Amino acid sequence: RELAPWVLLSWPSLDSTNAAAHRLLHLPSTAASSHLHRHVLTTLEQTAGRGQQNRPWHGDVGADIAMSVVLTEGLPEAHPFVLNLAVSLAVLEGVEAALPNIGRRAWEVKWPNDLMLDGKKAGGILIENSWRGSAWSSAVIGIGINVAGRPPFPNAARLLHANTHSEESHLQVDAIRASVLRRLDARLAELTSPDTLLRQFHERLLGWGRAQRWQLDGVEIRGTLEAIDLEGRLCVALPDGS
C-alpha cells in the first residue's frame, strides 16, 4: 500500500517488525537496501516484539500500533541522535493530530524514547542502525503504541478507553499510523536544523527541570534534568551541586 512518500508492507503476524525489516535489508540482492528507503512494515500482531535493552513488548491483535520505518538516505551522520529527536516529535504530534483530546493531557517523551501519557508508558521507539565501515547505511525505526489493547504491564497506559469497540479501535490505529507518518515526513525534512529539533524536544521532555532518578549500569542516580545534548546525553545537576 502507498501513503506517499511511504510504502506500507503489511502482515497479519510477525515476530517483530524491526526483525523483519533487518531481514529485508540483508537480502542477498545488493540493491535491496536502497530500494527499501521509506518503506514501513506493519503487522496486526507481534509475537516477539521488543523494546529497549531487548525487553519484551506485546500488544493486542489489531488494537495497537506495531510498525518499523526503514531509512537508507539523508541520515544525520554528524549527530545521529537528531534522528531520535525528529522521530519522537513526529510520534507525539501525529497522535495529537489524530486524537485531539490527547493534546490536553500530559503526552510527553521520556529520555531517550519512551512515550508517556499522564506519566505512564503508552509506547516506545527503538531505533537500530547499521553501518558500512564509517558510513551510516540504514536506520530501522520501530514504533509501538498502546492504542486500545490491554496495557502490557501494570504501570502502562493506552490512548483509548477500555470500552472502545474493536472495529473503532482498528480504524483509529490506521488513522494514528497515517498521521504519525505524515508528521515524520515533515520532521525528517528538519534534520538539517538539529538545534531547533533539540529545543522542541526539550519542550516535550518528561521531567525537564525537575528532580528525578535514573538507573545507569545498575547504579541509581538522582538529580535535576537540565538538558539533553545533541549526542543524546543527559545533563544532570546532582544534589551536591556538581
Tab-separated table of C-alpha atoms in Angstrom:
chain	number	residue	atom	x	y	z
A	1	ARG	CA	0.000	0.000	0.000
A	2	GLU	CA	1.056	3.580	-0.551
A	3	LEU	CA	0.833	6.588	1.741
A	4	ALA	CA	3.103	8.853	-0.265
A	5	PRO	CA	6.010	9.154	0.186
A	6	TRP	CA	5.787	5.990	2.297
A	7	VAL	CA	5.306	2.431	1.041
A	8	LEU	CA	3.451	0.199	3.503
A	9	LEU	CA	4.123	-3.541	3.744
A	10	SER	CA	1.652	-5.378	5.972
A	11	TRP	CA	1.471	-8.831	7.554
A	12	PRO	CA	-1.207	-10.424	9.762
A	13	SER	CA	1.504	-11.572	12.181
A	14	LEU	CA	5.268	-11.086	12.601
A	15	ASP	CA	7.802	-11.940	15.245
A	16	SER	CA	8.957	-8.309	15.246
A	17	THR	CA	8.625	-5.567	12.649
A	18	ASN	CA	12.209	-4.469	13.371
A	19	ALA	CA	13.484	-8.019	12.901
A	20	ALA	CA	11.555	-8.335	9.646
A	21	ALA	CA	12.996	-5.028	8.416
A	22	HIS	CA	16.540	-6.219	9.120
A	23	ARG	CA	15.849	-9.443	7.218
A	24	LEU	CA	14.730	-7.440	4.195
A	25	LEU	CA	17.753	-5.151	4.428
A	26	HIS	CA	20.084	-8.122	4.440
A	27	LEU	CA	18.641	-9.978	1.465
A	28	PRO	CA	21.366	-11.232	-0.896
A	29	SER	CA	20.494	-8.655	-3.553
A	30	THR	CA	22.981	-5.770	-3.291
A	31	ALA	CA	20.287	-3.314	-4.399
A	32	ALA	CA	17.732	-4.407	-1.814
A	33	SER	CA	18.610	-1.888	0.883
A	34	SER	CA	18.414	1.230	-1.288
A	35	HIS	CA	15.010	0.145	-2.610
A	36	LEU	CA	13.678	-0.072	0.944
A	37	HIS	CA	14.097	3.621	1.734
A	38	ARG	CA	10.856	4.947	3.270
A	39	HIS	CA	9.259	1.513	3.442
A	40	VAL	CA	7.086	0.872	6.503
A	41	LEU	CA	6.477	-2.617	7.878
A	42	THR	CA	3.267	-3.089	9.849
A	43	THR	CA	1.545	-6.035	11.478
A	44	LEU	CA	-1.640	-6.768	13.398
A	45	GLU	CA	0.289	-8.893	15.866
A	46	GLN	CA	3.875	-9.132	17.100
A	47	THR	CA	4.794	-12.433	18.702
A	48	ALA	CA	8.281	-11.348	19.817
A	49	GLY	CA	8.135	-7.565	19.949
A	50	ARG	CA	10.876	-5.872	21.906
A	51	GLY	CA	11.819	-2.503	23.289
A	52	GLN	CA	14.956	-1.005	24.741
A	53	GLN	CA	17.516	-3.494	26.114
A	54	ASN	CA	15.566	-6.350	24.469
A	55	ARG	CA	12.648	-6.028	26.891
A	56	PRO	CA	9.545	-7.818	25.523
A	57	TRP	CA	6.758	-5.640	24.137
A	58	HIS	CA	3.350	-7.162	23.390
A	59	GLY	CA	0.090	-5.744	22.064
A	60	ASP	CA	-3.414	-6.989	21.320
A	61	VAL	CA	-4.169	-8.162	17.781
A	62	GLY	CA	-5.209	-5.212	15.636
A	63	ALA	CA	-5.698	-2.918	18.630
A	64	ASP	CA	-2.212	-1.409	18.887
A	65	ILE	CA	0.415	0.042	16.578
A	66	ALA	CA	3.468	-2.008	15.713
A	67	MET	CA	5.460	-0.664	12.793
A	68	SER	CA	9.009	-0.161	11.609
A	69	VAL	CA	10.218	2.546	9.259
A	70	VAL	CA	13.280	1.934	7.079
A	71	LEU	CA	15.521	4.846	6.086
A	72	THR	CA	18.622	4.488	3.935
A	73	GLU	CA	19.097	8.081	2.766
A	74	GLY	CA	19.521	11.503	4.381
A	75	LEU	CA	20.658	10.138	7.737
A	76	PRO	CA	22.205	12.771	10.054
A	77	GLU	CA	25.689	11.277	10.393
A	78	ALA	CA	27.161	14.302	12.197
A	79	HIS	CA	24.700	13.885	15.084
A	80	PRO	CA	22.880	10.517	14.870
A	81	PHE	CA	20.737	11.270	17.949
A	82	VAL	CA	18.992	14.008	15.981
A	83	LEU	CA	17.026	11.226	14.279
A	84	ASN	CA	15.633	10.247	17.695
A	85	LEU	CA	14.568	13.844	18.243
A	86	ALA	CA	12.739	14.037	14.918
A	87	VAL	CA	11.008	10.676	15.366
A	88	SER	CA	9.905	11.373	18.951
A	89	LEU	CA	8.388	14.724	17.997
A	90	ALA	CA	6.681	13.211	14.953
A	91	VAL	CA	5.025	10.493	17.031
A	92	LEU	CA	3.806	12.920	19.697
A	93	GLU	CA	2.440	15.329	17.099
A	94	GLY	CA	0.976	12.611	14.889
A	95	VAL	CA	-1.026	11.148	17.765
A	96	GLU	CA	-2.229	14.614	18.782
A	97	ALA	CA	-3.404	15.327	15.241
A	98	ALA	CA	-5.343	12.045	15.089
A	99	LEU	CA	-6.669	12.246	18.678
A	100	PRO	CA	-7.027	15.948	19.554
A	101	ASN	CA	-8.050	15.230	23.164
A	102	ILE	CA	-4.661	13.649	23.839
A	103	GLY	CA	-3.081	17.100	23.484
A	104	ARG	CA	-4.944	18.233	26.598
A	105	ARG	CA	-3.244	15.547	28.674
A	106	ALA	CA	0.401	15.043	29.639
A	107	TRP	CA	1.583	13.408	26.394
A	108	GLU	CA	5.377	13.530	26.557
A	109	VAL	CA	8.600	11.728	25.748
A	110	LYS	CA	10.842	10.303	28.458
A	111	TRP	CA	14.536	10.161	27.604
A	112	PRO	CA	15.616	8.522	25.472
A	113	ASN	CA	12.442	7.430	23.684
A	114	ASP	CA	9.576	6.244	25.898
A	115	LEU	CA	6.172	7.683	25.035
A	116	MET	CA	4.396	8.727	28.212
A	117	LEU	CA	0.719	9.531	28.809
A	118	ASP	CA	-0.086	11.061	32.197
A	119	GLY	CA	3.234	9.742	33.492
A	120	LYS	CA	2.643	6.154	32.329
A	121	LYS	CA	4.287	4.443	29.379
A	122	ALA	CA	1.989	4.262	26.359
A	123	GLY	CA	4.571	3.315	23.762
A	124	GLY	CA	8.153	3.416	22.734
A	125	ILE	CA	10.614	3.945	19.922
A	126	LEU	CA	13.510	1.620	19.134
A	127	ILE	CA	15.997	2.806	16.511
A	128	GLU	CA	18.532	0.266	15.278
A	129	ASN	CA	21.301	1.467	12.967
A	130	SER	CA	23.553	-0.342	10.509
A	131	TRP	CA	26.907	0.920	9.298
A	132	ARG	CA	29.160	0.051	6.371
A	133	GLY	CA	32.570	0.980	7.627
A	134	SER	CA	32.211	4.567	8.819
A	135	ALA	CA	29.110	5.238	6.691
A	136	TRP	CA	25.619	5.044	8.208
A	137	SER	CA	23.847	2.721	5.766
A	138	SER	CA	20.367	2.332	7.280
A	139	ALA	CA	18.123	3.033	10.237
A	140	VAL	CA	15.225	0.826	11.300
A	141	ILE	CA	12.803	2.822	13.430
A	142	GLY	CA	10.456	0.654	15.479
A	143	ILE	CA	7.371	2.392	16.845
A	144	GLY	CA	4.988	0.700	19.254
A	145	ILE	CA	1.943	2.467	20.691
A	146	ASN	CA	-0.732	1.108	23.036
A	147	VAL	CA	-3.881	2.363	21.334
A	148	ALA	CA	-6.772	0.258	22.647
A	149	GLY	CA	-5.260	-3.064	23.719
A	150	ARG	CA	-4.604	-4.151	27.263
A	151	PRO	CA	-1.560	-2.371	28.718
A	152	PRO	CA	1.355	-4.845	28.650
A	153	PHE	CA	2.315	-4.185	32.280
A	154	PRO	CA	0.664	-2.548	35.333
A	155	ASN	CA	2.203	0.930	35.042
A	156	ALA	CA	1.490	1.236	31.311
A	157	ALA	CA	-1.280	3.231	29.637
A	158	ARG	CA	-3.292	3.176	26.429
A	159	LEU	CA	-4.557	6.025	24.281
A	160	LEU	CA	-8.221	4.976	24.061
A	161	HIS	CA	-10.674	3.933	26.749
A	162	ALA	CA	-11.041	0.288	27.652
A	163	ASN	CA	-14.614	0.142	26.307
A	164	THR	CA	-13.637	1.257	22.785
A	165	HIS	CA	-15.299	-1.064	20.258
A	166	SER	CA	-12.850	-3.280	18.369
A	167	GLU	CA	-13.918	-2.014	14.932
A	168	GLU	CA	-13.491	1.597	16.084
A	169	SER	CA	-10.076	0.860	17.578
A	170	HIS	CA	-8.889	-0.701	14.305
A	171	LEU	CA	-9.924	2.435	12.431
A	172	GLN	CA	-8.150	4.592	14.996
A	173	VAL	CA	-4.971	2.521	14.652
A	174	ASP	CA	-4.960	3.160	10.894
A	175	ALA	CA	-5.659	6.879	11.380
A	176	ILE	CA	-2.932	7.293	14.009
A	177	ARG	CA	-0.386	5.400	11.902
A	178	ALA	CA	-1.094	7.593	8.870
A	179	SER	CA	-0.935	10.763	10.967
A	180	VAL	CA	2.400	9.778	12.539
A	181	LEU	CA	3.892	9.036	9.109
A	182	ARG	CA	2.750	12.410	7.776
A	183	ARG	CA	4.408	14.178	10.696
A	184	LEU	CA	7.526	12.032	10.316
A	185	ASP	CA	7.839	13.098	6.697
A	186	ALA	CA	7.757	16.734	7.811
A	187	ARG	CA	10.184	16.214	10.703
A	188	LEU	CA	12.737	14.358	8.589
A	189	ALA	CA	12.952	17.450	6.415
A	190	GLU	CA	14.213	19.303	9.515
A	191	LEU	CA	17.197	17.041	10.250
A	192	THR	CA	19.481	19.796	8.998
A	193	SER	CA	18.271	22.009	11.883
A	194	PRO	CA	19.408	19.984	14.916
A	195	ASP	CA	19.365	22.868	17.386
A	196	THR	CA	15.715	23.624	16.591
A	197	LEU	CA	14.746	19.971	16.970
A	198	LEU	CA	16.601	19.761	20.280
A	199	ARG	CA	14.844	22.853	21.643
A	200	GLN	CA	11.428	21.477	20.668
A	201	PHE	CA	12.314	18.083	22.124
A	202	HIS	CA	13.111	19.736	25.460
A	203	GLU	CA	9.655	21.303	25.453
A	204	ARG	CA	8.088	17.835	25.257
A	205	LEU	CA	10.515	16.148	27.647
A	206	LEU	CA	9.109	14.474	30.747
A	207	GLY	CA	10.665	15.854	33.919
A	208	TRP	CA	12.681	18.640	32.303
A	209	GLY	CA	13.906	20.932	35.084
A	210	ARG	CA	12.650	18.619	37.827
A	211	ALA	CA	14.357	16.255	40.264
A	212	GLN	CA	14.393	12.657	39.023
A	213	ARG	CA	16.222	9.374	39.422
A	214	TRP	CA	17.710	7.021	36.832
A	215	GLN	CA	19.305	3.595	36.801
A	216	LEU	CA	22.634	3.678	34.965
A	217	ASP	CA	24.608	0.424	34.880
A	218	GLY	CA	22.756	-0.743	37.952
A	219	VAL	CA	23.536	2.418	39.934
A	220	GLU	CA	20.779	4.829	40.949
A	221	ILE	CA	21.479	8.438	40.002
A	222	ARG	CA	19.412	11.279	41.483
A	223	GLY	CA	19.448	14.824	40.235
A	224	THR	CA	17.696	17.526	38.241
A	225	LEU	CA	17.368	17.019	34.496
A	226	GLU	CA	18.782	20.187	32.973
A	227	ALA	CA	19.091	19.226	29.304
A	228	ILE	CA	19.807	16.633	26.633
A	229	ASP	CA	22.669	17.344	24.254
A	230	LEU	CA	22.938	16.560	20.530
A	231	GLU	CA	24.718	13.301	21.321
A	232	GLY	CA	21.735	12.157	23.372
A	233	ARG	CA	23.496	12.521	26.707
A	234	LEU	CA	21.695	13.544	29.892
A	235	CYS	CA	22.892	16.747	31.507
A	236	VAL	CA	22.021	16.343	35.200
A	237	ALA	CA	22.640	18.624	38.156
A	238	LEU	CA	23.431	16.403	41.152
A	239	PRO	CA	22.208	17.240	44.676
A	240	ASP	CA	25.740	18.202	45.753
A	241	GLY	CA	25.787	20.873	43.054
A	242	SER	CA	28.103	19.019	40.670
